[in-house]
């Protein structure tokens, strides 16, 4: 016997407490007007409302009597007649369950006892097992075809009957069920033809008296029917493999069914609801694997006492019980977090027992949960995900099972009501779902629930009117935004009619709007877009744009013509907030006309006041910063800050002026250019005023300070000005001159632009540059005076013999090291480098002046040696291993001249002679003119016998020195310098009379060592003279041949100078003759000043004689 059971609904009285009912009525009063369309989709069902004037205590008592106590009795009845085990692992005793429901329903002990007695006096229900035979698989094939025609027989047997049946049997019987109980208690399923995997899906309700000792029996049989001989023969011809099965079948009695298997379960072992696969057991060990059978077993009640809840349906009672349990669970929780669908074990056990005993389908249970949870959501803190989960379950069951009419109405009303409530929450999303990480997910889940409701087949079938959730949500947002703005406007109403108070109120209101737009853009927009594809930012922005524009226009019209500084100052925050709001329009998904566009025009009257306020405020801050500045570096150490506090404060003060340009973002290009000119001018004024104020501050602090402190402050001032100059250099970038130039290209010419802004900046930088140079000059003068004092101290005659060169230069170097280290520590690198260059040049100049002023007498050489050593030390000091001045700066023309002067004066007389000869050799090598003639030699040096061989071949183009136009030339060979070749005598060729191109061909040998030939300045002086009998020989010219250039001399010496290599081949050398320039050689002048040295004076005398004979100075 198969049944279909669904409880009926007698009314719509879902259990609500009086407080909840009153709360819902208040919430409905705030439903937005756009719900009219939603209201047309369903006819609102009448509800029984409590009287508004009823006493709250009387309401609560009436609610308890009419609603809670009937449910309480139903639960007591359920506990008293429970069957099976709950699905949860935790098992509760009856006393535990009684205690739980007493606490959940807030029943007193007397009320509990009274209700328990009433329940005990009621009629017990009829205990039933609802068994659903769903299907079987892999059963035995008993027919000749290899298949079976299975059917099932079901019953419940108590232990007494079963044992009595077994005792009465003489032999084992195939069927236990048929022989144990009467036929009216045996339930048989349909016969499924020729299958090994039959599907029945048949439900049977089997009554029993007591669960103790009772067992559920299911036997599966193969139906055996009589067939004709013809059919048997056909089966034999078609399938010979079944012959054995046919022989076996022929042996059994005609019309006897075959046993396929059995399932026996003790009722006490069952849960209140079970859905499992069970193995088909054999009677013997033959064929132990007989397949499986899928059963759904549930303990239910029949003839349940209907007086417990006054005829209410089990579905309504289940909703009420569930709601009461949830309320009790939430009230016990200490946390303020939303309820996420969890219930205690007692509540779950009782709900399972009640639903099972009353045969409530999973669909009805999920429907009850949705209805209860959606109602609780409107009064308690219930997590939205709980509703979403239940809605998904209802939609799943909707496709699987048909609901009765009354449940359909209940579901439709619930979905309709929740949509109304959800759209109310959407309209007030700012207050209910603030932009926090914990609240926005709740809004997202709510919107998903609304979307899911509209997508469900239940809503579309039960609410046939056209309904677009996207439009409804947009309307709710707009309505809610209007209400929110009206409330905020009322909160920020000015207390008086004073214009400043009116502007202040507007500023506060716009600040609220700006914050709301920010939250919609950052937090809420992605929630609405992802859930319902509504761009809430665009909807809210366009609505607030219109509302704010109206307020701004009204306020500006009231203050027109009454502008003053204080009023303009209060308008500036309004301008900034509107500017920020306008920038957010870039995030709009659709661009339309906005009323706040070009709102800046309304603030044109206040613009000059804003600029004046910025300038005066900045100027005052700068002056106060200088007055408290002690002109000390801010920080020393690994990363020093060498400027003072006022420089930092000045940069911080200028920054708001630069930010003002960005804040204004003036739209008109021409007006924006004039605004930039004014801002740049103000910044330059502030910088120049800072310079003057800082100088005055230095003067005040220096009056009572020592010399070192004054120098320190001066260094800090230089650093401050340099820091400020760098700040001004970055000003075009900070103010974005390039962007302004692009904007104004069509209205401002290039020349006008360049002659205005850059010129202002250059003037301010020029002032800073002059002040920096002035301060550096002051520092340099002090250092130069001290350097000159130290240098002059080195020239004192009494110190020359008593001190070495290093000791004499040590005071100056110590002084410079100390001062430069101090400057490097206290000056920024740019200013330190700027100080080094003039200091170096002045030091060179001082050395040159002191060296030039020293008397040309004894002690000059030692003094110049000291000065040369000092110059070298200074060079290393200023070079600073590559970290100071570059080499090209150090090696100036003055430096080169000084170094040459000191070098020469530091040499001995013989060293000067060597320098003189080396210069002559250089002149000989670079001279190619033969205007005085030339001489040809053949020269070589033999290392084996240390002989220098020189053969004079000829002379050409000599000058005519005699009156007959000819000359009597001869050649003189001399090895110089004399101190290198002291014993070598000069050699002369024979005289060639009346010949300007004489041929000599005479060879001379000089016995000299290789070291002598390689000595500094060693050379062969070739002099050509015209022989006069009665007068001094006339000078034809001279030539200088470096001995190092002669073959055999060049190269390294080995051992004692002798070499095993063969002698070098003599080289022919042509030397142009030269005449010295009179009185132009500084070395001779220097040697001439050393009057105490006879050898030097003799050499100078000889060279002066040659200069007198020279024709180089004679004009042609």
PDB file of N, CA and C in Angstrom, residues 919-934 1022-1024 1035-1041 1071-1077 1103 1106 1110-1112:
ATOM      1  N   UNK A 919     116.983  73.155 -22.241  1.00  0.00           N
ATOM      2  CA  UNK A 919     116.137  74.047 -23.024  1.00  0.00           C
ATOM      3  C   UNK A 919     116.765  74.330 -24.379  1.00  0.00           C
ATOM      4  N   UNK A 920     118.090  74.499 -24.398  1.00  0.00           N
ATOM      5  CA  UNK A 920     118.756  74.761 -25.667  1.00  0.00           C
ATOM      6  C   UNK A 920     118.650  73.555 -26.607  1.00  0.00           C
ATOM      7  N   UNK A 921     118.780  72.359 -26.020  1.00  0.00           N
ATOM      8  CA  UNK A 921     118.627  71.153 -26.845  1.00  0.00           C
ATOM      9  C   UNK A 921     117.218  71.102 -27.435  1.00  0.00           C
ATOM     10  N   UNK A 922     116.225  71.452 -26.610  1.00  0.00           N
ATOM     11  CA  UNK A 922     114.838  71.456 -27.108  1.00  0.00           C
ATOM     12  C   UNK A 922     114.665  72.477 -28.228  1.00  0.00           C
ATOM     13  N   UNK A 923     115.285  73.693 -28.039  1.00  0.00           N
ATOM     14  CA  UNK A 923     115.191  74.697 -29.093  1.00  0.00           C
ATOM     15  C   UNK A 923     115.865  74.204 -30.376  1.00  0.00           C
ATOM     16  N   UNK A 924     116.993  73.495 -30.211  1.00  0.00           N
ATOM     17  CA  UNK A 924     117.696  72.967 -31.369  1.00  0.00           C
ATOM     18  C   UNK A 924     116.819  71.958 -32.120  1.00  0.00           C
ATOM     19  N   UNK A 925     116.119  71.129 -31.360  1.00  0.00           N
ATOM     20  CA  UNK A 925     115.307  70.086 -31.992  1.00  0.00           C
ATOM     21  C   UNK A 925     114.100  70.649 -32.725  1.00  0.00           C
ATOM     22  N   UNK A 926     113.556  71.746 -32.225  1.00  0.00           N
ATOM     23  CA  UNK A 926     112.363  72.301 -32.868  1.00  0.00           C
ATOM     24  C   UNK A 926     112.725  73.328 -33.941  1.00  0.00           C
ATOM     25  N   UNK A 927     113.991  73.715 -34.010  1.00  0.00           N
ATOM     26  CA  UNK A 927     114.413  74.728 -34.983  1.00  0.00           C
ATOM     27  C   UNK A 927     114.716  74.046 -36.325  1.00  0.00           C
ATOM     28  N   UNK A 928     114.147  74.551 -37.371  1.00  0.00           N
ATOM     29  CA  UNK A 928     114.403  74.015 -38.711  1.00  0.00           C
ATOM     30  C   UNK A 928     114.950  75.072 -39.667  1.00  0.00           C
ATOM     31  N   UNK A 929     115.083  76.286 -39.138  1.00  0.00           N
ATOM     32  CA  UNK A 929     115.575  77.385 -39.998  1.00  0.00           C
ATOM     33  C   UNK A 929     117.104  77.361 -40.077  1.00  0.00           C
ATOM     34  N   UNK A 930     117.635  77.574 -41.276  1.00  0.00           N
ATOM     35  CA  UNK A 930     119.084  77.596 -41.488  1.00  0.00           C
ATOM     36  C   UNK A 930     119.529  78.973 -41.977  1.00  0.00           C
ATOM     37  N   UNK A 931     118.907  80.005 -41.403  1.00  0.00           N
ATOM     38  CA  UNK A 931     119.279  81.350 -41.844  1.00  0.00           C
ATOM     39  C   UNK A 931     120.679  81.739 -41.385  1.00  0.00           C
ATOM     40  N   UNK A 932     121.195  81.066 -40.398  1.00  0.00           N
ATOM     41  CA  UNK A 932     122.571  81.300 -39.971  1.00  0.00           C
ATOM     42  C   UNK A 932     123.515  80.201 -40.467  1.00  0.00           C
ATOM     43  N   UNK A 933     122.988  79.319 -41.293  1.00  0.00           N
ATOM     44  CA  UNK A 933     123.802  78.239 -41.808  1.00  0.00           C
ATOM     45  C   UNK A 933     123.583  76.958 -41.039  1.00  0.00           C
ATOM     46  N   UNK A 934     124.397  75.943 -41.407  1.00  0.00           N
ATOM     47  CA  UNK A 934     124.255  74.648 -40.746  1.00  0.00           C
ATOM     48  C   UNK A 934     125.590  73.937 -40.773  1.00  0.00           C
ATOM     49  N   UNK A1022     128.432  72.898 -30.448  1.00  0.00           N
ATOM     50  CA  UNK A1022     129.169  73.129 -31.710  1.00  0.00           C
ATOM     51  C   UNK A1022     129.082  74.623 -32.010  1.00  0.00           C
ATOM     52  N   UNK A1023     130.235  75.279 -31.955  1.00  0.00           N
ATOM     53  CA  UNK A1023     130.256  76.729 -32.206  1.00  0.00           C
ATOM     54  C   UNK A1023     131.076  76.994 -33.466  1.00  0.00           C
ATOM     55  N   UNK A1024     130.518  77.739 -34.382  1.00  0.00           N
ATOM     56  CA  UNK A1024     131.218  78.122 -35.623  1.00  0.00           C
ATOM     57  C   UNK A1024     131.652  79.575 -35.482  1.00  0.00           C
ATOM     58  N   UNK A1035     131.315  85.609 -34.210  1.00  0.00           N
ATOM     59  CA  UNK A1035     130.381  84.500 -33.913  1.00  0.00           C
ATOM     60  C   UNK A1035     129.488  84.233 -35.129  1.00  0.00           C
ATOM     61  N   UNK A1036     129.636  83.022 -35.683  1.00  0.00           N
ATOM     62  CA  UNK A1036     128.815  82.626 -36.824  1.00  0.00           C
ATOM     63  C   UNK A1036     127.511  81.945 -36.373  1.00  0.00           C
ATOM     64  N   UNK A1037     127.572  81.204 -35.328  1.00  0.00           N
ATOM     65  CA  UNK A1037     126.387  80.480 -34.841  1.00  0.00           C
ATOM     66  C   UNK A1037     126.794  79.298 -33.979  1.00  0.00           C
ATOM     67  N   UNK A1038     125.785  78.740 -33.321  1.00  0.00           N
ATOM     68  CA  UNK A1038     126.058  77.597 -32.460  1.00  0.00           C
ATOM     69  C   UNK A1038     124.932  76.568 -32.583  1.00  0.00           C
ATOM     70  N   UNK A1039     125.261  75.329 -32.212  1.00  0.00           N
ATOM     71  CA  UNK A1039     124.276  74.244 -32.235  1.00  0.00           C
ATOM     72  C   UNK A1039     124.512  73.359 -31.020  1.00  0.00           C
ATOM     73  N   UNK A1040     123.434  72.735 -30.549  1.00  0.00           N
ATOM     74  CA  UNK A1040     123.488  71.891 -29.354  1.00  0.00           C
ATOM     75  C   UNK A1040     123.018  70.492 -29.733  1.00  0.00           C
ATOM     76  N   UNK A1041     123.914  69.521 -29.505  1.00  0.00           N
ATOM     77  CA  UNK A1041     123.601  68.127 -29.807  1.00  0.00           C
ATOM     78  C   UNK A1041     123.603  67.338 -28.504  1.00  0.00           C
ATOM     79  N   UNK A1071     122.990  69.984 -38.207  1.00  0.00           N
ATOM     80  CA  UNK A1071     122.498  70.869 -37.152  1.00  0.00           C
ATOM     81  C   UNK A1071     122.404  72.289 -37.659  1.00  0.00           C
ATOM     82  N   UNK A1072     121.202  72.898 -37.696  1.00  0.00           N
ATOM     83  CA  UNK A1072     121.092  74.318 -38.047  1.00  0.00           C
ATOM     84  C   UNK A1072     121.741  75.161 -36.955  1.00  0.00           C
ATOM     85  N   UNK A1073     122.421  76.203 -37.389  1.00  0.00           N
ATOM     86  CA  UNK A1073     123.057  77.109 -36.435  1.00  0.00           C
ATOM     87  C   UNK A1073     122.032  78.090 -35.890  1.00  0.00           C
ATOM     88  N   UNK A1074     122.217  78.435 -34.574  1.00  0.00           N
ATOM     89  CA  UNK A1074     121.293  79.347 -33.909  1.00  0.00           C
ATOM     90  C   UNK A1074     122.056  80.488 -33.288  1.00  0.00           C
ATOM     91  N   UNK A1075     121.346  81.601 -33.077  1.00  0.00           N
ATOM     92  CA  UNK A1075     121.859  82.740 -32.323  1.00  0.00           C
ATOM     93  C   UNK A1075     120.962  82.931 -31.116  1.00  0.00           C
ATOM     94  N   UNK A1076     121.522  83.110 -29.911  1.00  0.00           N
ATOM     95  CA  UNK A1076     120.677  83.312 -28.728  1.00  0.00           C
ATOM     96  C   UNK A1076     120.002  84.676 -28.764  1.00  0.00           C
ATOM     97  N   UNK A1077     118.788  84.711 -28.094  1.00  0.00           N
ATOM     98  CA  UNK A1077     118.067  85.967 -27.967  1.00  0.00           C
ATOM     99  C   UNK A1077     118.565  86.692 -26.727  1.00  0.00           C
ATOM    100  N   UNK A1103     127.840  83.206 -21.581  1.00  0.00           N
ATOM    101  CA  UNK A1103     126.594  83.216 -22.356  1.00  0.00           C
ATOM    102  C   UNK A1103     126.171  84.638 -22.697  1.00  0.00           C
ATOM    103  N   UNK A1106     127.990  85.629 -25.759  1.00  0.00           N
ATOM    104  CA  UNK A1106     127.372  85.100 -26.970  1.00  0.00           C
ATOM    105  C   UNK A1106     126.146  85.918 -27.368  1.00  0.00           C
ATOM    106  N   UNK A1110     125.284  87.928 -30.848  1.00  0.00           N
ATOM    107  CA  UNK A1110     124.141  87.390 -31.596  1.00  0.00           C
ATOM    108  C   UNK A1110     123.523  88.448 -32.489  1.00  0.00           C
ATOM    109  N   UNK A1111     123.128  88.011 -33.612  1.00  0.00           N
ATOM    110  CA  UNK A1111     122.430  88.897 -34.548  1.00  0.00           C
ATOM    111  C   UNK A1111     120.914  88.707 -34.484  1.00  0.00           C
ATOM    112  N   UNK A1112     120.446  87.961 -33.478  1.00  0.00           N
ATOM    113  CA  UNK A1112     119.008  87.657 -33.391  1.00  0.00           C
ATOM    114  C   UNK A1112     118.201  88.908 -33.070  1.00  0.00           C
TER     115      UNK A1112
END
